[in-house]
Short mmCIF file of C-alpha atoms and ligand atoms in Angstrom, two decimals:
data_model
loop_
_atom_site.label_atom_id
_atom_site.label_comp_id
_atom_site.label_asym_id
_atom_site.label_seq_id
_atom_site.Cartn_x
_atom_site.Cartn_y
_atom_site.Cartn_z
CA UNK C 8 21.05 107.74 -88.48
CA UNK C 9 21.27 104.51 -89.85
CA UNK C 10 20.03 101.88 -87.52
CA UNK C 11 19.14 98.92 -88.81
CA UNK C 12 20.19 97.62 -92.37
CA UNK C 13 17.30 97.80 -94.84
CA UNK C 14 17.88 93.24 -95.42
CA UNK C 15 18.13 93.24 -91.84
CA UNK C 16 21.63 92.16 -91.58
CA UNK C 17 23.99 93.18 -88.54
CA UNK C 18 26.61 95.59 -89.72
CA UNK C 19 29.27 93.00 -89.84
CA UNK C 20 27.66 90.66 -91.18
CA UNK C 21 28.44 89.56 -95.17
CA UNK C 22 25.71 88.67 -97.30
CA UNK C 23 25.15 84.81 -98.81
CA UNK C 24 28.49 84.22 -100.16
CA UNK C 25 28.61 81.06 -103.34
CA UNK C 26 32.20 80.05 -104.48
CA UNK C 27 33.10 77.33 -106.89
CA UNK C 28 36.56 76.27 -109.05
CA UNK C 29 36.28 75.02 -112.39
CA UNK C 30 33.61 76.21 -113.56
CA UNK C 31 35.06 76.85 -117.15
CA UNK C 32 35.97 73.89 -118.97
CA UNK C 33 37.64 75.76 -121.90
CA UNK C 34 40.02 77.83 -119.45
CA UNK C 35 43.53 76.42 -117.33
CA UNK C 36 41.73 77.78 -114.43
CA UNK C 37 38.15 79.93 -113.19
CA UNK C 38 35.72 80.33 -110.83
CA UNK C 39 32.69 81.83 -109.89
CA UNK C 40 32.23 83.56 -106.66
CA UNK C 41 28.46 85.17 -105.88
CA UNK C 42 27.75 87.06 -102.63
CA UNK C 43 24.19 88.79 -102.63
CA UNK C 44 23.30 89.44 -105.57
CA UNK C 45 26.52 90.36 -106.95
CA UNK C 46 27.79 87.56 -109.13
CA UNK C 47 31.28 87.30 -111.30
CA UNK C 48 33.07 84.45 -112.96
CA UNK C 49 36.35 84.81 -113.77
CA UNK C 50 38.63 82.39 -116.39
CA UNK C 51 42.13 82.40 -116.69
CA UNK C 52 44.66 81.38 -119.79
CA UNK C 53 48.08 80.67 -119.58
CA UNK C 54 50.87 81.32 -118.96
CA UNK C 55 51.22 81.94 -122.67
CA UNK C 56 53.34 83.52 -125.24
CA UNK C 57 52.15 87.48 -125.23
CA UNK C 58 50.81 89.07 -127.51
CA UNK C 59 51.10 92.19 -128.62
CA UNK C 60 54.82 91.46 -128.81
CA UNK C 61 55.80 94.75 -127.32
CA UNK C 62 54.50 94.36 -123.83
CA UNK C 63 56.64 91.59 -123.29
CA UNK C 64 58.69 92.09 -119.94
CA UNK C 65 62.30 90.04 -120.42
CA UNK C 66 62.33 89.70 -116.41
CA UNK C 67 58.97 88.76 -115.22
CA UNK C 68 55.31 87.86 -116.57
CA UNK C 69 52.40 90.33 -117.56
CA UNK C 70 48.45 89.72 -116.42
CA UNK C 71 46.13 91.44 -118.78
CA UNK C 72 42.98 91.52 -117.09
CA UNK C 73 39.45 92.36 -118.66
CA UNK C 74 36.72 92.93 -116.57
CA UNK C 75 32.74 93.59 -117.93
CA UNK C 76 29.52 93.72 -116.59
CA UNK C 77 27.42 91.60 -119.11
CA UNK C 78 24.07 93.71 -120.62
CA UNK C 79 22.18 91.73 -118.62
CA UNK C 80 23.82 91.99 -115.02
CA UNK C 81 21.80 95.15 -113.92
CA UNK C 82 18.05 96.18 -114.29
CA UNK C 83 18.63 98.58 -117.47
CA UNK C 84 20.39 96.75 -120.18
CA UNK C 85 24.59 97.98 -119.73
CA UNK C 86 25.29 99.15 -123.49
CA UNK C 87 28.28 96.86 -124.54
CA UNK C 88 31.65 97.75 -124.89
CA UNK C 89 34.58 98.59 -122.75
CA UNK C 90 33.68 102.08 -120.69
CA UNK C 91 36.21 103.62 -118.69
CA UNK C 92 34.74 102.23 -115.76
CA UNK C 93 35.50 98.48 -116.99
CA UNK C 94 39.14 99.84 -117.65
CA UNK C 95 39.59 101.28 -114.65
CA UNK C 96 38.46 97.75 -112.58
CA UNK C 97 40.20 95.93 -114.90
CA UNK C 98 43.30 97.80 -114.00
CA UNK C 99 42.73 97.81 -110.44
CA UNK C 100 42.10 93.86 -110.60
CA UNK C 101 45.73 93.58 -112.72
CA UNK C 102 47.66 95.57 -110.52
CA UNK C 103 46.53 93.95 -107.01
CA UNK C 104 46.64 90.53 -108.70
CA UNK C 105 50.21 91.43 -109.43
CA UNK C 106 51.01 91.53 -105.92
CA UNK C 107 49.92 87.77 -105.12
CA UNK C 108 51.39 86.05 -108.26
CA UNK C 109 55.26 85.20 -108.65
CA UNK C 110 55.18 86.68 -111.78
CA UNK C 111 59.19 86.92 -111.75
CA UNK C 112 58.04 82.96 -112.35
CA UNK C 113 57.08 83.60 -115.95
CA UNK C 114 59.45 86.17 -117.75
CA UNK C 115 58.20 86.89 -121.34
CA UNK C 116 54.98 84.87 -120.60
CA UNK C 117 51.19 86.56 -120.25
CA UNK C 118 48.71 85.49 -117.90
CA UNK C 119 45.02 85.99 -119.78
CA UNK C 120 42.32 86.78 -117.09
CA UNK C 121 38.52 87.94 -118.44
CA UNK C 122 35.91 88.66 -115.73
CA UNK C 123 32.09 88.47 -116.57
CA UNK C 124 29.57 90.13 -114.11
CA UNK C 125 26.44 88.33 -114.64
CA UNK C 126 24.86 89.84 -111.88
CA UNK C 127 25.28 93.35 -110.01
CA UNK C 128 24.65 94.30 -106.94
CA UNK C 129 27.65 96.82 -105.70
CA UNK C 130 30.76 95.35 -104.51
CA UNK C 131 31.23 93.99 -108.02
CA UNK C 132 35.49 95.16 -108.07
CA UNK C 133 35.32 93.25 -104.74
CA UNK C 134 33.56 90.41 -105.80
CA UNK C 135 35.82 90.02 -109.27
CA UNK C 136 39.02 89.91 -107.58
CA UNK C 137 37.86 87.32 -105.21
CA UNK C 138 36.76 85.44 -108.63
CA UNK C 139 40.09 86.05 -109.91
CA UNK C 140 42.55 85.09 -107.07
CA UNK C 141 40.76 81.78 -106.74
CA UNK C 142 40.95 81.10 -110.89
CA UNK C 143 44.31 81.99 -110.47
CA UNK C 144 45.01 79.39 -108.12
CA UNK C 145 42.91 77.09 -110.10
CA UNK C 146 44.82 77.48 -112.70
CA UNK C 147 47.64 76.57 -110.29
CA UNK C 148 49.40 79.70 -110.62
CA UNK C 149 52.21 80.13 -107.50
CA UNK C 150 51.11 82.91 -105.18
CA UNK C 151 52.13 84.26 -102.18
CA UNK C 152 48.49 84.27 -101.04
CA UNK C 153 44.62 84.05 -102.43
CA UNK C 154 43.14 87.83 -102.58
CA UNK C 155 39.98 87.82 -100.41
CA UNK C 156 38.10 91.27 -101.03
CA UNK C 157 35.41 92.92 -100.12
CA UNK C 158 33.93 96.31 -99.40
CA UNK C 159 33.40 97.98 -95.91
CA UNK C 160 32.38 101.44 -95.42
CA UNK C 161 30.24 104.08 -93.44
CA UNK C 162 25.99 105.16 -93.33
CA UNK C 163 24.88 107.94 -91.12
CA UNK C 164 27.23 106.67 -87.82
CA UNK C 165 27.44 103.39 -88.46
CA UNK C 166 30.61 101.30 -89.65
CA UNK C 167 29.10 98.38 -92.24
CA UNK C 168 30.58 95.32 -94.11
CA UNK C 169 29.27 94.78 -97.55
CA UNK C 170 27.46 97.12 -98.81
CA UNK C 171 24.47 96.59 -101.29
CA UNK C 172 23.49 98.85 -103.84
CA UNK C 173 20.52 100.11 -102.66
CA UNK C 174 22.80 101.22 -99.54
CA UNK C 175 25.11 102.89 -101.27
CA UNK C 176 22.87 104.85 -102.69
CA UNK C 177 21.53 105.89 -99.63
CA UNK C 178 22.65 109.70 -99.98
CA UNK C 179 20.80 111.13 -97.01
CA UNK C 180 23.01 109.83 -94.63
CA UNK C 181 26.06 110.01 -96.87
CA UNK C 182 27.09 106.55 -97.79
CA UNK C 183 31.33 105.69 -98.13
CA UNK C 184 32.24 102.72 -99.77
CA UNK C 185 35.49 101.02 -99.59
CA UNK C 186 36.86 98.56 -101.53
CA UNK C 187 39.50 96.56 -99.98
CA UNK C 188 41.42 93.58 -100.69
CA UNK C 189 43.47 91.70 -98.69
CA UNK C 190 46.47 88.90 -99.01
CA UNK C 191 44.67 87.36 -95.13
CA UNK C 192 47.70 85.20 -93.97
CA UNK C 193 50.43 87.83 -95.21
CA UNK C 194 48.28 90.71 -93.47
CA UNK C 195 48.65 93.02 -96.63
CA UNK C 196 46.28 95.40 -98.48
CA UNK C 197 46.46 95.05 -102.29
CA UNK C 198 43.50 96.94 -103.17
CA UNK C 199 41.79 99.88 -101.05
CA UNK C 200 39.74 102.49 -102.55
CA UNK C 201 37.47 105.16 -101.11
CA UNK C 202 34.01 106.59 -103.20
CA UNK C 203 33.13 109.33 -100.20
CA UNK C 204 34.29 111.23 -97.25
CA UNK C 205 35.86 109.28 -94.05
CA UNK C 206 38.20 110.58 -91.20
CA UNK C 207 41.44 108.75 -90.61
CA UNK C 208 39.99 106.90 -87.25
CA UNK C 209 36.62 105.94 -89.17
CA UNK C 210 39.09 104.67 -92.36
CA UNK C 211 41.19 102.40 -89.98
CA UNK C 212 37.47 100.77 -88.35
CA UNK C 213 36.52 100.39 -91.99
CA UNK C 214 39.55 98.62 -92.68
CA UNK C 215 39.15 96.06 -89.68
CA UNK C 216 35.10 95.24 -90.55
CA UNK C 217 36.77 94.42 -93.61
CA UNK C 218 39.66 92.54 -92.48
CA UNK C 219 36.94 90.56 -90.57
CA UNK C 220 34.37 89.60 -93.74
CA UNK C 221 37.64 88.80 -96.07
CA UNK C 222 38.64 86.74 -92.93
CA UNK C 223 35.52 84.32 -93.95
CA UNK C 224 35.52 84.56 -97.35
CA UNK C 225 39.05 83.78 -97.45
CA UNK C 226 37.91 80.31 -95.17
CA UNK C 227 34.85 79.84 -98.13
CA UNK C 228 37.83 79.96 -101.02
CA UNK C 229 40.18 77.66 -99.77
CA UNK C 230 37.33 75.58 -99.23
CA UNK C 231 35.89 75.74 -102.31
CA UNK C 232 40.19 74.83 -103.85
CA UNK C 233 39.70 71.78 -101.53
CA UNK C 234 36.69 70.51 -102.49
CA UNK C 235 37.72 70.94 -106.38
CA UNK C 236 40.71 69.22 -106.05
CA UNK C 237 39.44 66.35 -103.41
CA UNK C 238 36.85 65.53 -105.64
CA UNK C 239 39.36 65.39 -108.56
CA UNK C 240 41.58 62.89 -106.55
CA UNK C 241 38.13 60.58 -106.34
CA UNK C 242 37.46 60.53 -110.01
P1 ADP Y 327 31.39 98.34 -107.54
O1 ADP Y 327 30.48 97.39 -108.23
O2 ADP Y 327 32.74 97.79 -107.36
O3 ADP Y 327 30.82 98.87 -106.26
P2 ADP Y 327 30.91 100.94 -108.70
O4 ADP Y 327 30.92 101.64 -107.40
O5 ADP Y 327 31.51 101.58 -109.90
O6 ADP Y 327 31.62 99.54 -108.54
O7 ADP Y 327 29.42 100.56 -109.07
C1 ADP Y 327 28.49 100.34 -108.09
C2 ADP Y 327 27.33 99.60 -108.60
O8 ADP Y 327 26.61 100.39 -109.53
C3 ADP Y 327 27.61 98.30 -109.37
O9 ADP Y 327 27.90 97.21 -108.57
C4 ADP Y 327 26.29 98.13 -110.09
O10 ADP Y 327 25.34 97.57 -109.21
C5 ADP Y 327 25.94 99.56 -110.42
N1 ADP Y 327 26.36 99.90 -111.78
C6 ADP Y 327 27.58 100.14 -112.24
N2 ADP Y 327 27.57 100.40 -113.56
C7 ADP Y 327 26.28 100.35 -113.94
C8 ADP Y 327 25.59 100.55 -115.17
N3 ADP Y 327 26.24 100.82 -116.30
N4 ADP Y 327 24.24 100.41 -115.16
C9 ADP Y 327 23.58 100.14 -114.02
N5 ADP Y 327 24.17 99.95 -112.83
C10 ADP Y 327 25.49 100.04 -112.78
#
């Protein structure tokens, strides 16, 4: 039984969400999108001449994506270096990021994304490919949408949005975690992943909790594009 959430919230409800544009000078786009205590900031380069040669494609552009958790994101110190873990998101990241970017746009061009975890609280896949999506459009890349992601999944009975870490490690009652990202006006999945054991009508309830928190953060993105560029027009 899982009753009440152990910060209280209702099970549909996401935690404090942050999201800012521009938030690295150096890049042609970035932002930085926190919700707990889950934090990533994501820059973006390009579209630029790629490099190694051969993974040049002659009809469309490439995204090579890095995404690491930074030593100092979770209580023990991460050791450094690229884990398979960081390839995997990274990977994950590329391939849904590859369904919201006209990358037939940029033949033999690379798009450069890194994404930094500076603070971890689960959700961080989630969290980075919200980061992404809106550095992409900062960068004012043409998409077909902005990814809004986020995970859903299932403790003891009950459905929840957004898990924490502390809740997904809540093994007694069996905690599934679900990754999901969404394209919100196109109604399309580009990223769903499953760490645990759901039926098929508990999957598809997952699925609309988290239809309903990417609904919102989707809102808190495009608000965050408007105020960059509004307050760009004023100076
Ligand atoms: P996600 O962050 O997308 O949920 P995982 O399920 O792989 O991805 O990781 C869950 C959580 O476990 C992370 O958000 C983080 O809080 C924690 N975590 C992952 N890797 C480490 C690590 N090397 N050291 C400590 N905690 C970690």
């Amino acid at each position: 039984m899982y009753n009440e959430r152990l910060d209280k919230r209702a099970f549909d409800e996401l935690r404090k969400i942050e999201a800012e544009v521009g938030v690295v000078p150096n890049a042609n786009g970035s932002a930085r999108f926190k919700i707990g205590n889950t934090e990533a900031i994501a820059a973006v380069y390009g579209p630029q001449e790629v490099k190694p040669k051969h993974f040049e494609k002659s009809d469309r552009g490439v995204i090579m994506c890095k995404y690491d958790m930074i030593p100092f994101s979770v209580s023990d110190r991460i050791k450094p270096g690229f884990d398979r873990r960081d390839m995997e998101i990274s990977e994950v990241i590329t391939n849904a990021l590859s369904r919201a970017i006209f990358l037939e746009e940029f033949p033999k061009s690379m798009i450069t994304i890194n994404v930094y975890i500076t603070q971890a609280d689960a959700g961080t896949r989630c969290a980075s490919l919200t980061a992404a999506s809106m550095a992409c459009a900062d960068a004012g890349l043409p998409m077909r949408d902005l990814i809004a992601s986020v995970a859903a999944g299932k403790i003891g009975d009950s459905i929840v949005l957004d898990l924490t870490k502390e809740e997904e490690d809540l093994h007694e009652e069996g905690a599934t975690d679900v990754p999901i990202g969404f394209l919100p006006s196109k109604n399309e999945v580009v990223l769903l992943q499953l760490d645990g054991k759901v039926s098929r009508e508990d999957l598809k309830k997952i699925i609309a909790i988290g239809k309903v928190g990417a609904d919102k953060i989707y809102q808190i993105e495009k608000e965050a594009l408007k105020r960059r560029f509004s307050n760009e027009s004023k100076s």
